[in-house]
Short mmCIF file of N, CA and C in Angstrom, two decimals:
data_model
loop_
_atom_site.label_atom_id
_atom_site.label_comp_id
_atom_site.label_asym_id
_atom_site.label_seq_id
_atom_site.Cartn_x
_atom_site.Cartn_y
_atom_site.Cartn_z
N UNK P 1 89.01 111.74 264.43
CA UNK P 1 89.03 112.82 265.39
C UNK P 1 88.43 114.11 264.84
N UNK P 2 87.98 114.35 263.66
CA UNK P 2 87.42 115.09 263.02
C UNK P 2 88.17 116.06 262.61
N UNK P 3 89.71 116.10 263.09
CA UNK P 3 90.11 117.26 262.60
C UNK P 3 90.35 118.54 262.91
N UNK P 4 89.65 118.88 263.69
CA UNK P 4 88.98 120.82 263.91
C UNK P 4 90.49 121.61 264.37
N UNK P 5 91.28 120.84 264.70
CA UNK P 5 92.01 121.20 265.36
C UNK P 5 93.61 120.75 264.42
N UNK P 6 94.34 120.94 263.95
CA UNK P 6 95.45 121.09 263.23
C UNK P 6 97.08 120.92 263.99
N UNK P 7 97.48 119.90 264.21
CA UNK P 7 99.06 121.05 264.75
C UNK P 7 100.30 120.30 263.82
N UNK P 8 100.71 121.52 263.54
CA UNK P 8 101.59 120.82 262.50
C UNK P 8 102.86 121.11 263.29
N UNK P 9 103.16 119.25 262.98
CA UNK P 9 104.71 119.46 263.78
C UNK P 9 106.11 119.57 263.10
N UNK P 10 107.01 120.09 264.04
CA UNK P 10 107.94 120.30 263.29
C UNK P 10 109.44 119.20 263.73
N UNK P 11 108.70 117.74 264.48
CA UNK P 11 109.54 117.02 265.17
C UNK P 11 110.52 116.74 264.04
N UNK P 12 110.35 116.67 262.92
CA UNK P 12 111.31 116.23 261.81
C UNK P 12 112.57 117.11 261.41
N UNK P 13 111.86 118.64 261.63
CA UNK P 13 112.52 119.74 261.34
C UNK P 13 114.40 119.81 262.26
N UNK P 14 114.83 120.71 261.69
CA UNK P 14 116.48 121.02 262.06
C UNK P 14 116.58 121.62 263.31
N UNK P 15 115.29 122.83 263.66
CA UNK P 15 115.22 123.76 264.37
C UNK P 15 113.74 123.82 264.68
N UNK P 16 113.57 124.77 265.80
CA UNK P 16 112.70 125.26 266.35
C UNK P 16 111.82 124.36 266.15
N UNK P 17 111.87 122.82 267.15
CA UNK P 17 111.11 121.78 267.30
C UNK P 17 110.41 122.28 268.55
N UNK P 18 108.81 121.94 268.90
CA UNK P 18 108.58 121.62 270.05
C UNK P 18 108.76 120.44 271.08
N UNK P 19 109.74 120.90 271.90
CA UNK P 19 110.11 119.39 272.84
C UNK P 19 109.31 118.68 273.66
N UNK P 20 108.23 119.47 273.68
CA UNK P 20 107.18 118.76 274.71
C UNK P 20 105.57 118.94 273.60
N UNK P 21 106.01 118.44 272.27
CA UNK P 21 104.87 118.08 271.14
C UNK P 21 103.98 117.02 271.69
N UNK P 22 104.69 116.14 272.21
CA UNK P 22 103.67 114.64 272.42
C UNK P 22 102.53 115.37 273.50
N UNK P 23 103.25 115.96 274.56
CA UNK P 23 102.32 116.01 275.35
C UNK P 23 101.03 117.56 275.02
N UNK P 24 101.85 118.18 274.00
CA UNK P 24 100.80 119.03 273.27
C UNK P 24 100.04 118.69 272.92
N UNK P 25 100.44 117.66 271.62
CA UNK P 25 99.44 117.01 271.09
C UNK P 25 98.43 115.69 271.86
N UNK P 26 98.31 115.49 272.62
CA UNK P 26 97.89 114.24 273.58
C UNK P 26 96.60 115.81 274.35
N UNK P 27 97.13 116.68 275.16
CA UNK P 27 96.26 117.63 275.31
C UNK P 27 95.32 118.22 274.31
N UNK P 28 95.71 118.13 273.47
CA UNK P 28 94.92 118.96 272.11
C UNK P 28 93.39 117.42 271.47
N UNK P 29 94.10 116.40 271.79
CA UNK P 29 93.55 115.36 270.92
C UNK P 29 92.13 115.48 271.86
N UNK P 30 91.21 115.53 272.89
CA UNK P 30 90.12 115.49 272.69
C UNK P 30 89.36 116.48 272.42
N UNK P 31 90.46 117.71 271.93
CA UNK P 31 89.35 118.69 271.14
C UNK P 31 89.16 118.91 269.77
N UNK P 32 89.55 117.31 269.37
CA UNK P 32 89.37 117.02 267.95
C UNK P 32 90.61 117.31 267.26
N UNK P 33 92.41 117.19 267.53
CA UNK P 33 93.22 117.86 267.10
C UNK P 33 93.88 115.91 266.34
N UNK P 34 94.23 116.51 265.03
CA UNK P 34 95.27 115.91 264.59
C UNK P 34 96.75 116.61 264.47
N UNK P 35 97.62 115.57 264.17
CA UNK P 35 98.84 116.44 264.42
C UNK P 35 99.28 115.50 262.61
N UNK P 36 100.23 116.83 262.09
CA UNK P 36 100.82 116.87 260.83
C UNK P 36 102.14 117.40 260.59
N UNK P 37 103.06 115.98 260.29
CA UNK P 37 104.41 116.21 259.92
C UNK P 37 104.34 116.76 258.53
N UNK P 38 105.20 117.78 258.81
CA UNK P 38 105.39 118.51 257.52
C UNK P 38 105.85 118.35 256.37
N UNK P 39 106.82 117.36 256.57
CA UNK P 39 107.90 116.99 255.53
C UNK P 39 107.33 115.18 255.25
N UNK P 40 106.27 114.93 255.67
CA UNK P 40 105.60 113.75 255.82
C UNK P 40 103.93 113.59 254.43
N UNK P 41 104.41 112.49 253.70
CA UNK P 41 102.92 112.62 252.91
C UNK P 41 103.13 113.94 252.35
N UNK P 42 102.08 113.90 250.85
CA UNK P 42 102.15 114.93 249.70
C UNK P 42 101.48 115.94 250.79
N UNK P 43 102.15 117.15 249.89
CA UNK P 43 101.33 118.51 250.27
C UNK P 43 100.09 118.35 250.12
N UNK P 44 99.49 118.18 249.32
CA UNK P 44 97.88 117.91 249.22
C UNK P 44 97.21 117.20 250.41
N UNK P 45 97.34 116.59 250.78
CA UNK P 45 96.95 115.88 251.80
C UNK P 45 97.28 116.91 253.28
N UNK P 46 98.08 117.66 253.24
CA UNK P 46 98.50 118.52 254.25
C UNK P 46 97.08 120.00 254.06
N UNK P 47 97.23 120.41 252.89
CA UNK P 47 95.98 121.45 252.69
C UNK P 47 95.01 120.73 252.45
N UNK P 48 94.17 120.00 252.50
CA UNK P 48 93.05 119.33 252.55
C UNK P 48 92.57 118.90 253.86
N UNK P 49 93.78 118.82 255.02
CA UNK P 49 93.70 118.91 256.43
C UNK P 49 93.47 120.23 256.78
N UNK P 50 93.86 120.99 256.44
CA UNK P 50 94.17 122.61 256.56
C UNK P 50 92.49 123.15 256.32
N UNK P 51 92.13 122.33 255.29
CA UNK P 51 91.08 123.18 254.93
C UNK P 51 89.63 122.75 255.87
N UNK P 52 89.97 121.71 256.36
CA UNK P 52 89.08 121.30 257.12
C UNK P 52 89.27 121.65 258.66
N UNK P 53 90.29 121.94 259.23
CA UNK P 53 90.56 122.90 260.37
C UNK P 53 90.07 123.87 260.50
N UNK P 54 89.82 124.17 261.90
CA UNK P 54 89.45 125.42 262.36
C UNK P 54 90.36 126.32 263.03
N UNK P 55 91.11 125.66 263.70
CA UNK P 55 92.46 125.76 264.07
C UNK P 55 93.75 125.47 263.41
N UNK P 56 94.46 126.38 263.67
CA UNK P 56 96.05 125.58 262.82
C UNK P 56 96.82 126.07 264.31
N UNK P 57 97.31 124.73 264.84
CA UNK P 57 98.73 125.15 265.85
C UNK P 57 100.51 124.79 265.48
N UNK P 58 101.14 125.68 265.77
CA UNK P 58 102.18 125.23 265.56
C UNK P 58 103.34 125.90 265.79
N UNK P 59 104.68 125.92 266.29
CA UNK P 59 105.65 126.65 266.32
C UNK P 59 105.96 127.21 264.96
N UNK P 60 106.59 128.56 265.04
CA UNK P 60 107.01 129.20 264.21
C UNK P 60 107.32 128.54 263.14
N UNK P 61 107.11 128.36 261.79
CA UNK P 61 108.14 128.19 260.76
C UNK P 61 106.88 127.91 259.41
N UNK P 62 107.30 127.72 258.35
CA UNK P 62 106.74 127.43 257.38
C UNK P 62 105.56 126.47 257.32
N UNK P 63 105.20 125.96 257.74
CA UNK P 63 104.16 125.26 257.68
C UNK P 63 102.90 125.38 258.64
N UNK P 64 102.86 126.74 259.08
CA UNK P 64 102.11 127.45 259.24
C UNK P 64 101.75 128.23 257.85
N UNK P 65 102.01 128.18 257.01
CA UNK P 65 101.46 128.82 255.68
C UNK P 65 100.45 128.15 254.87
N UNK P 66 100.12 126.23 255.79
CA UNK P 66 98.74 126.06 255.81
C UNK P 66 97.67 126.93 255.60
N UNK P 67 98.04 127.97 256.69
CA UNK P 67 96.39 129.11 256.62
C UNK P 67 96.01 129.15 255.27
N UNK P 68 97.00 129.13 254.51
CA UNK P 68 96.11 129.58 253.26
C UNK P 68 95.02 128.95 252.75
N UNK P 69 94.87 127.84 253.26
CA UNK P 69 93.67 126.58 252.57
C UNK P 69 92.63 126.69 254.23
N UNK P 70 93.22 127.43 254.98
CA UNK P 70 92.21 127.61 255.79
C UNK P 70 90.35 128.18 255.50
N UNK P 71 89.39 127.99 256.42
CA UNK P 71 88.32 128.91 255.75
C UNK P 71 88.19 130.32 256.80
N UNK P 72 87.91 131.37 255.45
CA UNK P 72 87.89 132.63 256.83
C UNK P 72 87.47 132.18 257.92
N UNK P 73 88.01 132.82 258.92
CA UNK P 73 87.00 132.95 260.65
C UNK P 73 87.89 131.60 261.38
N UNK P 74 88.76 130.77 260.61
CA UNK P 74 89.55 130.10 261.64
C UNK P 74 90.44 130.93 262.59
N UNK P 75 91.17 129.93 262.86
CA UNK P 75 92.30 131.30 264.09
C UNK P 75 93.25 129.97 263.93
N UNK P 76 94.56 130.76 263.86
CA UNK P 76 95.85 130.10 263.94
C UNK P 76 96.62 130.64 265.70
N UNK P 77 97.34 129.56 266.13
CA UNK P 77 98.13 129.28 267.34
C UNK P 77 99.34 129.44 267.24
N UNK P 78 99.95 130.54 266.98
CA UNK P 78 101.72 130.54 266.99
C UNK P 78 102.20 130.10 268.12
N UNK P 79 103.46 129.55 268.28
CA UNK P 79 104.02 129.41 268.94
C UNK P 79 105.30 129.82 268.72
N UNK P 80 105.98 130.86 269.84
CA UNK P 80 107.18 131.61 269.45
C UNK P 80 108.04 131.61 270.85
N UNK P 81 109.78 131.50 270.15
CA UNK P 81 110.17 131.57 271.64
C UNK P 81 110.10 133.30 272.13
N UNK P 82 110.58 133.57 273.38
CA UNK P 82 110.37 134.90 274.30
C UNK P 82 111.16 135.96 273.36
N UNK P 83 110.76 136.85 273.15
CA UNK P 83 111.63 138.08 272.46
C UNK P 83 111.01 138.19 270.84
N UNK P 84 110.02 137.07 270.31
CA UNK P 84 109.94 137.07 269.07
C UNK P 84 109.40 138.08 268.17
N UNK P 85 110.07 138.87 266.98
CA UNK P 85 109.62 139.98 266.74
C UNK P 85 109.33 140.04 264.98
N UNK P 86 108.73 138.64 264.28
CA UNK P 86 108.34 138.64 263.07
C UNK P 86 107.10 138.35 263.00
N UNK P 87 106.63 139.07 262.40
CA UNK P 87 104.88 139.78 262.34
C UNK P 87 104.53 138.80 261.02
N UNK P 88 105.18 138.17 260.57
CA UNK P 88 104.55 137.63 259.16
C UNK P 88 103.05 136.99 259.09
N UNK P 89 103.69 135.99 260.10
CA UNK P 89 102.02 134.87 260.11
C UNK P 89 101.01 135.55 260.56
N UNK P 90 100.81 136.69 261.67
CA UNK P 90 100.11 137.31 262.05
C UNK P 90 99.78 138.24 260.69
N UNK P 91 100.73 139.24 260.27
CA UNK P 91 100.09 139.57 258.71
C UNK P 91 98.92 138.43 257.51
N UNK P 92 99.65 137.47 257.47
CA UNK P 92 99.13 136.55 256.95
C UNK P 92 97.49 136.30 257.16
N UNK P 93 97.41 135.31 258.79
CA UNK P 93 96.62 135.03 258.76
C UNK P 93 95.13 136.52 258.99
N UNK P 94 95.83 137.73 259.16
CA UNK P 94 94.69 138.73 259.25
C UNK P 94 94.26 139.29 258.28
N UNK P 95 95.07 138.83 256.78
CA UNK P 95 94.76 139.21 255.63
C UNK P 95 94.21 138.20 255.23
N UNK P 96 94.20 137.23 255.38
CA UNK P 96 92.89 136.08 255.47
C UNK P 96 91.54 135.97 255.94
N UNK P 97 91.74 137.13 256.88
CA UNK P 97 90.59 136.72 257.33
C UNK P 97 90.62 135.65 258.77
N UNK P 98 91.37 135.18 259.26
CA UNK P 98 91.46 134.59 260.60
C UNK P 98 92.46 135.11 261.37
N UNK P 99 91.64 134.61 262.94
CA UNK P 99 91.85 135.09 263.89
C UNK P 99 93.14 134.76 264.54
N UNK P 100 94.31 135.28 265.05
CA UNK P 100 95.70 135.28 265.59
C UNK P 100 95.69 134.78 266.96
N UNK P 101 96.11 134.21 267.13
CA UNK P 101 96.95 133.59 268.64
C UNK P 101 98.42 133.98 268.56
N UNK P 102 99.09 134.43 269.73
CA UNK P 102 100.96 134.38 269.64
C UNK P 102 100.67 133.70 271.08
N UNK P 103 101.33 132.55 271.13
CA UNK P 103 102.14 132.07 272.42
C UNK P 103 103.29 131.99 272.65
N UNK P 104 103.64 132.79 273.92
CA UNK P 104 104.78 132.59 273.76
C UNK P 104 105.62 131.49 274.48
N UNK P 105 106.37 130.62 273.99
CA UNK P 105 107.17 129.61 274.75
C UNK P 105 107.90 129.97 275.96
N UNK P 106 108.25 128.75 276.23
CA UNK P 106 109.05 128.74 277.54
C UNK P 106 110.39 128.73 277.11
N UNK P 107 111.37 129.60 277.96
CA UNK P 107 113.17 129.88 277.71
C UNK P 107 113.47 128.67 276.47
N UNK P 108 113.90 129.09 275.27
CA UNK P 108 114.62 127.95 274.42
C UNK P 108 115.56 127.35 274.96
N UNK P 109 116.51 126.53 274.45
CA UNK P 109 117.66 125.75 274.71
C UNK P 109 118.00 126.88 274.33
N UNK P 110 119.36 126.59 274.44
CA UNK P 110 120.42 127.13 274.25
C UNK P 110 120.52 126.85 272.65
N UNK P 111 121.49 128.40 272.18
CA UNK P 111 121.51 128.12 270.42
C UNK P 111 121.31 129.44 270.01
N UNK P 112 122.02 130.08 268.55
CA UNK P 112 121.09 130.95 268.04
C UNK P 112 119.95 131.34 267.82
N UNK P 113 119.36 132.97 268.43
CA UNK P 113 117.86 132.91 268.39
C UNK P 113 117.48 132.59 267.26
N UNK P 114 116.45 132.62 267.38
CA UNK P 114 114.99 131.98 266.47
C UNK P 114 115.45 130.54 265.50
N UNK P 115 116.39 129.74 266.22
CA UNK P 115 116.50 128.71 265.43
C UNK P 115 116.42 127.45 267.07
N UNK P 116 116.16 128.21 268.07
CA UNK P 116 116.41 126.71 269.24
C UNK P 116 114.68 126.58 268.92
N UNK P 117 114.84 125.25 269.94
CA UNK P 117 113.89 124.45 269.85
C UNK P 117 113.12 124.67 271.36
N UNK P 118 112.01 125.04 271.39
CA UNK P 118 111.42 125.58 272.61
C UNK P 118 110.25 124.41 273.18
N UNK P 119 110.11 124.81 274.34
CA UNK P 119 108.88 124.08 275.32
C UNK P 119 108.09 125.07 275.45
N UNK P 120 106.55 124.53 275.21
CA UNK P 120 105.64 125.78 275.50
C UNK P 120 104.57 125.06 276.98
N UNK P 121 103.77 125.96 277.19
CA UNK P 121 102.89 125.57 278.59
C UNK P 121 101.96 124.84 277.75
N UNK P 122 101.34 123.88 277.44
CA UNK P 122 100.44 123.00 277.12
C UNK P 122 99.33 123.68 277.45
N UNK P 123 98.88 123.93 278.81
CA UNK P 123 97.60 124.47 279.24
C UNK P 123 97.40 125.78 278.81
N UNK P 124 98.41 126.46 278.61
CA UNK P 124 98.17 127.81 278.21
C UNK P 124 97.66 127.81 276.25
N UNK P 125 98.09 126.91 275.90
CA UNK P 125 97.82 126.73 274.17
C UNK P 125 96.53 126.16 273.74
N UNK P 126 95.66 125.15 274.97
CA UNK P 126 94.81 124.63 274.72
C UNK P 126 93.92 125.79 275.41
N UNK P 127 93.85 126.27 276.33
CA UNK P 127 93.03 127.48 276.26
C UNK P 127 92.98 128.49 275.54
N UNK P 128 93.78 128.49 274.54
CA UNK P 128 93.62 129.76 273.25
C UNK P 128 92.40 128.81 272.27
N UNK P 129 93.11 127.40 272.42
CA UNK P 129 92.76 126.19 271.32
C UNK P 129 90.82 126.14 271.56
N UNK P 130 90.34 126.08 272.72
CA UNK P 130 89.73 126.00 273.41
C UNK P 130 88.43 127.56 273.43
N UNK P 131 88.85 128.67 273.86
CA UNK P 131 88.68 129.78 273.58
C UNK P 131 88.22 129.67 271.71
N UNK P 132 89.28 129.80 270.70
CA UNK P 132 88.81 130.00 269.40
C UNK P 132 87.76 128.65 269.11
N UNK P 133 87.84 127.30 269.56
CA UNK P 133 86.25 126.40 268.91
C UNK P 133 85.04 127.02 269.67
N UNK P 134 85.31 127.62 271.11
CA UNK P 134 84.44 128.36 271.25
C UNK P 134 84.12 129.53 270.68
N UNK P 135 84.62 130.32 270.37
CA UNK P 135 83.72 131.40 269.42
C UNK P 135 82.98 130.95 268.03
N UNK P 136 84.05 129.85 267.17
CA UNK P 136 83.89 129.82 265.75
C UNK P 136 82.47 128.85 266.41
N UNK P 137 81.93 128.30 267.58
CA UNK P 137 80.31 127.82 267.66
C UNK P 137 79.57 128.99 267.95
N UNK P 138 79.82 130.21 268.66
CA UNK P 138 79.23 130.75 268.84
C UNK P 138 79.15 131.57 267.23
N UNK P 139 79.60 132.05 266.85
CA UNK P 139 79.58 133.31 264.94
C UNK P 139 78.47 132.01 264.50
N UNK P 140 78.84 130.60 264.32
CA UNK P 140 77.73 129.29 263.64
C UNK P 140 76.01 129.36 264.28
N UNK P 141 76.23 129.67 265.72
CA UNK P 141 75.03 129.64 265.95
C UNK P 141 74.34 131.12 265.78
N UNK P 142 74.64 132.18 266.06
CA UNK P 142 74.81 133.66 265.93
C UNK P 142 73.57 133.76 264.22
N UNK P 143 74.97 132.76 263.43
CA UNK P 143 74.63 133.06 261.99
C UNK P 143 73.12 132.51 261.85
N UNK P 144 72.94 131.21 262.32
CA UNK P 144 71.67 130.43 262.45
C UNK P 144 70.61 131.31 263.04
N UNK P 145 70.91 132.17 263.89
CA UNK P 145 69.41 132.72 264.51
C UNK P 145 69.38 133.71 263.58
N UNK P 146 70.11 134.06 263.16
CA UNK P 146 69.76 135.32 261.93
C UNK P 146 69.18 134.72 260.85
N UNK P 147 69.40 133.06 260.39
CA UNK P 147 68.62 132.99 259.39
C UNK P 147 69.51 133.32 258.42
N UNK P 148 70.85 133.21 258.56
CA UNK P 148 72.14 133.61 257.59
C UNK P 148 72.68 132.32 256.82
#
C-alpha cells in the first residue's frame, strides 16, 4: 500500500481507543494508509514506517511521537476528544517542521476526561488526510519546476 499514509492505533491501548478505527482505517486504505499497533512488533519497524509516511494519523497519545522519524513537510492528524487543551504534539510536530491537523472527535464515552475512548467522523479525517497528500504533490512538483 505504499505507506504514505500512517495511523497508528491505539486498539490495544487502556484508553483513548478509537471505536470506529476499522472503519477509519478501511477509509484511509486507498490513499495508501497502513495502520500500526503500537505495542505490536519492535520499535524499529514502527519508525521506519514513520519515516516513510507522509502522514501520521492517530488519536491522542504517545505514539504519535512517531513524528520524529518523520521527513520535514509531512503533516500529522490528531485526533482529540471535544474540549482538548494539550498543545504538545502540535508543539512537536511544528518544531519539526510538519504540518498540524487537530480533529476533533465525536462526544467520548463516558469516563474521566482525556482518558475515554472516542469516535471521530471518518470523512472529516480523510479530508485533512486527503488535503495534506495533496499539497506534499503539489511543494514535489513546485520544487521540480524550479529545478530544486
Amino acid at each position: 500500500n505504499g505507506g504514505l499514509v500512517m495511523l497508528m492505533s491505539r486498539a490495544d491501548a487502556q484508553w483513548r481507543k478509537l471505536t470506529n478505527e476499522d472503519a477509519l482505517l478501511a477509509a484511509l486504505e486507498p490513499l495508501g494508509c497502513c495502520g500500526v499497533v503500537a505495542s505490536a512488533g519492535h520499535p524499529v519497524d514502527q519508525w521506519r514506517a514513520a519515516a516513510r509516511a507522509r502522514v501520521l494519523v492517530g488519536a491522542h497519545g504517545a505514539g504519535l511521537a512517531n513524528m520524529l522519524f518523520m521527513a520535514v513537510g509531512g503533516h500529522v492528524v490528531e485526533v482529540a476528544e471535544p474540549g482538548f487543551d494539550n498543545p504538545d504534539f502540535y508543539a512537536m510536530a511544528v518544531g519539526l517542521g510538519l504540518s498540524y491537523h487537530l480533529v476533533v472527535a465525536d462526544a467520548p464515552s463516558p469516563g474521566r476526561p482525556g482518558y475515554q475512548d472516542i469516535s471521530v467522523d471518518v470523512d472529516r479525517v480523510a479530508k485533512h488526510v486527503t488535503q495534506a497528500l495533496a499539497q506534499r504533490r503539489a511543494t514535489i512538483v513546485e520544487a521540480q519546476l524550479q529545478g530544486i
